[in-house]
Amino acid sequence: MSETNGTPMLEASGLRSGYHGVNVLKDISFEVGNEVFTVLGANGAGKTTLLATLARLIPSTAGSISFLGDDVTRIPAFETAARGMGYVPQERGVFPDLTVMENLTVGGMIGERSREERIEEVVELFPDLGNLGNQVAGTLSGGESRMVACGRALMQDPALLLLDEPTAGLSPLYVDMFFEKITEIHQDKGVGIILAEQNATKALEVADRVMVLSLGEAFAVMDAANLTTDQLKEGYRI
Ligand SMILES: Nc1ncnc2c1ncn2[C@@H]1O[C@H](COP(=O)(O)OP(=O)(O)O)[C@@H](O)[C@H]1O
Ligand SMILES: [Mg+2]
């Protein structure tokens, strides 16, 4: 039941990567279709390493990545956005010295649709950003800067959006809002999502399929509805 419906957007096969010769990801294989694909795992499991490897910010040492039918295993990181992969890092997703509107505009450098149209859509999704346009991003609250980071990635009109723990450290109100937006981005805009999360309860509510990472290994890849609490606990090693 872990097969995607239709052609996968992204396929990782035997993927390995890490830091300074230390392997973190151990032969990870999975496919992501146009769906909400959630990567769960305890702190240190390798979620951030996986997303950064997919976005080509960390070199893979083995295996392959294909995206929208192309082999992207060795492409430079700056090409990923132009090819339709949006990436929102766990931290520092904004240019702190630029205003909110300038941050969004930077995202809009890629693509053919008018920037104004795209800014309008981002503000429709995150209405708070409409009032913060001239504020310098470095002075925003945690929740506000997450919205800017996400909005900037959406300005690139991505086919697939990689979100690394977008709700970590946010107040419960923002957490609920963000999970609603994730569903909206997928359902209304047709964007595929890879969501790295520690918050299993919330993430499983929005996920179509789930991969549990456990010490850098894919412990389970399956329909989110089929994941049992026991499997989750085992994957989290608790
Ligand atoms: N820049 C880095 N240099 C060396 N080791 C790192 C670096 N970033 C992460 N690691 C290690 O890689 C492993 C996975 O980390 P990470 O991908 O951040 O996990 P997660 O996002 O699931 O919390 C951890 O053991 C962590 O200590
Ligand atoms: Mg992380």
PDB file of N, CA and C in Angstrom, residues 78-112:
ATOM      1  N   PHE A  78      21.282  25.388  -7.105  1.00  0.00           N
ATOM      2  CA  PHE A  78      20.550  26.550  -7.639  1.00  0.00           C
ATOM      3  C   PHE A  78      19.579  26.162  -8.753  1.00  0.00           C
ATOM      4  N   GLU A  79      19.732  24.940  -9.277  1.00  0.00           N
ATOM      5  CA  GLU A  79      18.822  24.519 -10.348  1.00  0.00           C
ATOM      6  C   GLU A  79      17.505  23.949  -9.837  1.00  0.00           C
ATOM      7  N   THR A  80      17.494  23.529  -8.573  1.00  0.00           N
ATOM      8  CA  THR A  80      16.312  22.801  -8.095  1.00  0.00           C
ATOM      9  C   THR A  80      15.052  23.662  -8.157  1.00  0.00           C
ATOM     10  N   ALA A  81      15.168  24.940  -7.761  1.00  0.00           N
ATOM     11  CA  ALA A  81      13.997  25.813  -7.743  1.00  0.00           C
ATOM     12  C   ALA A  81      13.435  25.998  -9.145  1.00  0.00           C
ATOM     13  N   ALA A  82      14.343  26.217 -10.115  1.00  0.00           N
ATOM     14  CA  ALA A  82      13.904  26.429 -11.492  1.00  0.00           C
ATOM     15  C   ALA A  82      13.234  25.184 -12.059  1.00  0.00           C
ATOM     16  N   ARG A  83      13.624  24.026 -11.532  1.00  0.00           N
ATOM     17  CA  ARG A  83      13.008  22.780 -11.995  1.00  0.00           C
ATOM     18  C   ARG A  83      11.699  22.471 -11.271  1.00  0.00           C
ATOM     19  N   GLY A  84      11.339  23.310 -10.296  1.00  0.00           N
ATOM     20  CA  GLY A  84      10.029  23.132  -9.660  1.00  0.00           C
ATOM     21  C   GLY A  84      10.055  22.528  -8.271  1.00  0.00           C
ATOM     22  N   MET A  85      11.234  22.538  -7.635  1.00  0.00           N
ATOM     23  CA  MET A  85      11.298  22.049  -6.264  1.00  0.00           C
ATOM     24  C   MET A  85      11.473  23.230  -5.320  1.00  0.00           C
ATOM     25  N   GLY A  86      10.471  23.449  -4.471  1.00  0.00           N
ATOM     26  CA  GLY A  86      10.566  24.526  -3.485  1.00  0.00           C
ATOM     27  C   GLY A  86      11.095  23.943  -2.188  1.00  0.00           C
ATOM     28  N   TYR A  87      11.891  24.725  -1.461  1.00  0.00           N
ATOM     29  CA  TYR A  87      12.491  24.200  -0.229  1.00  0.00           C
ATOM     30  C   TYR A  87      12.399  25.244   0.867  1.00  0.00           C
ATOM     31  N   VAL A  88      11.784  24.876   1.965  1.00  0.00           N
ATOM     32  CA  VAL A  88      11.701  25.777   3.118  1.00  0.00           C
ATOM     33  C   VAL A  88      12.494  25.132   4.251  1.00  0.00           C
ATOM     34  N   PRO A  89      13.675  25.681   4.545  1.00  0.00           N
ATOM     35  CA  PRO A  89      14.528  25.057   5.563  1.00  0.00           C
ATOM     36  C   PRO A  89      13.928  25.167   6.967  1.00  0.00           C
ATOM     37  N   GLN A  90      14.502  24.364   7.870  1.00  0.00           N
ATOM     38  CA  GLN A  90      13.989  24.351   9.243  1.00  0.00           C
ATOM     39  C   GLN A  90      14.219  25.703   9.919  1.00  0.00           C
ATOM     40  N   GLU A  91      15.336  26.322   9.594  1.00  0.00           N
ATOM     41  CA  GLU A  91      15.642  27.630  10.171  1.00  0.00           C
ATOM     42  C   GLU A  91      16.138  28.566   9.075  1.00  0.00           C
ATOM     43  N   ARG A  92      16.106  29.846   9.379  1.00  0.00           N
ATOM     44  CA  ARG A  92      16.658  30.868   8.486  1.00  0.00           C
ATOM     45  C   ARG A  92      16.092  30.782   7.069  1.00  0.00           C
ATOM     46  N   GLY A  93      14.788  30.770   6.975  1.00  0.00           N
ATOM     47  CA  GLY A  93      14.180  30.701   5.647  1.00  0.00           C
ATOM     48  C   GLY A  93      13.952  32.059   5.004  1.00  0.00           C
ATOM     49  N   VAL A  94      14.357  33.137   5.705  1.00  0.00           N
ATOM     50  CA  VAL A  94      14.120  34.477   5.151  1.00  0.00           C
ATOM     51  C   VAL A  94      15.434  35.257   5.067  1.00  0.00           C
ATOM     52  N   PHE A  95      15.456  36.265   4.207  1.00  0.00           N
ATOM     53  CA  PHE A  95      16.579  37.206   4.194  1.00  0.00           C
ATOM     54  C   PHE A  95      16.245  38.273   5.243  1.00  0.00           C
ATOM     55  N   PRO A  96      16.971  38.289   6.371  1.00  0.00           N
ATOM     56  CA  PRO A  96      16.555  39.127   7.506  1.00  0.00           C
ATOM     57  C   PRO A  96      16.614  40.624   7.221  1.00  0.00           C
ATOM     58  N   ASP A  97      17.501  41.053   6.316  1.00  0.00           N
ATOM     59  CA  ASP A  97      17.648  42.491   6.065  1.00  0.00           C
ATOM     60  C   ASP A  97      16.698  43.010   4.998  1.00  0.00           C
ATOM     61  N   LEU A  98      15.992  42.115   4.333  1.00  0.00           N
ATOM     62  CA  LEU A  98      15.023  42.541   3.312  1.00  0.00           C
ATOM     63  C   LEU A  98      13.634  42.613   3.926  1.00  0.00           C
ATOM     64  N   THR A  99      12.775  43.452   3.347  1.00  0.00           N
ATOM     65  CA  THR A  99      11.401  43.517   3.833  1.00  0.00           C
ATOM     66  C   THR A  99      10.655  42.247   3.412  1.00  0.00           C
ATOM     67  N   VAL A 100       9.468  42.095   3.981  1.00  0.00           N
ATOM     68  CA  VAL A 100       8.626  40.945   3.641  1.00  0.00           C
ATOM     69  C   VAL A 100       8.368  40.924   2.138  1.00  0.00           C
ATOM     70  N   MET A 101       8.008  42.088   1.589  1.00  0.00           N
ATOM     71  CA  MET A 101       7.683  42.137   0.161  1.00  0.00           C
ATOM     72  C   MET A 101       8.913  41.847  -0.695  1.00  0.00           C
ATOM     73  N   GLU A 102      10.076  42.334  -0.253  1.00  0.00           N
ATOM     74  CA  GLU A 102      11.317  42.043  -0.992  1.00  0.00           C
ATOM     75  C   GLU A 102      11.640  40.553  -0.933  1.00  0.00           C
ATOM     76  N   ASN A 103      11.406  39.939   0.220  1.00  0.00           N
ATOM     77  CA  ASN A 103      11.630  38.492   0.334  1.00  0.00           C
ATOM     78  C   ASN A 103      10.761  37.734  -0.662  1.00  0.00           C
ATOM     79  N   LEU A 104       9.493  38.132  -0.751  1.00  0.00           N
ATOM     80  CA  LEU A 104       8.592  37.448  -1.688  1.00  0.00           C
ATOM     81  C   LEU A 104       9.035  37.688  -3.119  1.00  0.00           C
ATOM     82  N   THR A 105       9.467  38.912  -3.393  1.00  0.00           N
ATOM     83  CA  THR A 105       9.885  39.265  -4.749  1.00  0.00           C
ATOM     84  C   THR A 105      11.086  38.434  -5.188  1.00  0.00           C
ATOM     85  N   VAL A 106      12.016  38.192  -4.263  1.00  0.00           N
ATOM     86  CA  VAL A 106      13.187  37.365  -4.593  1.00  0.00           C
ATOM     87  C   VAL A 106      12.717  35.993  -5.072  1.00  0.00           C
ATOM     88  N   GLY A 107      11.719  35.446  -4.385  1.00  0.00           N
ATOM     89  CA  GLY A 107      11.182  34.145  -4.787  1.00  0.00           C
ATOM     90  C   GLY A 107      10.564  34.192  -6.178  1.00  0.00           C
ATOM     91  N   GLY A 108      10.058  35.357  -6.548  1.00  0.00           N
ATOM     92  CA  GLY A 108       9.358  35.488  -7.825  1.00  0.00           C
ATOM     93  C   GLY A 108      10.251  35.737  -9.019  1.00  0.00           C
ATOM     94  N   MET A 109      11.574  35.661  -8.815  1.00  0.00           N
ATOM     95  CA  MET A 109      12.507  35.881  -9.933  1.00  0.00           C
ATOM     96  C   MET A 109      12.401  34.750 -10.958  1.00  0.00           C
ATOM     97  N   ILE A 110      11.955  33.580 -10.462  1.00  0.00           N
ATOM     98  CA  ILE A 110      11.836  32.409 -11.332  1.00  0.00           C
ATOM     99  C   ILE A 110      10.397  32.303 -11.814  1.00  0.00           C
ATOM    100  N   GLY A 111      10.221  31.802 -13.021  1.00  0.00           N
ATOM    101  CA  GLY A 111       8.849  31.537 -13.472  1.00  0.00           C
ATOM    102  C   GLY A 111       8.328  32.594 -14.408  1.00  0.00           C
ATOM    103  N   GLU A 112       7.206  32.287 -15.020  1.00  0.00           N
ATOM    104  CA  GLU A 112       6.711  33.158 -16.083  1.00  0.00           C
ATOM    105  C   GLU A 112       5.503  33.993 -15.690  1.00  0.00           C
TER     106      GLU A 112
END
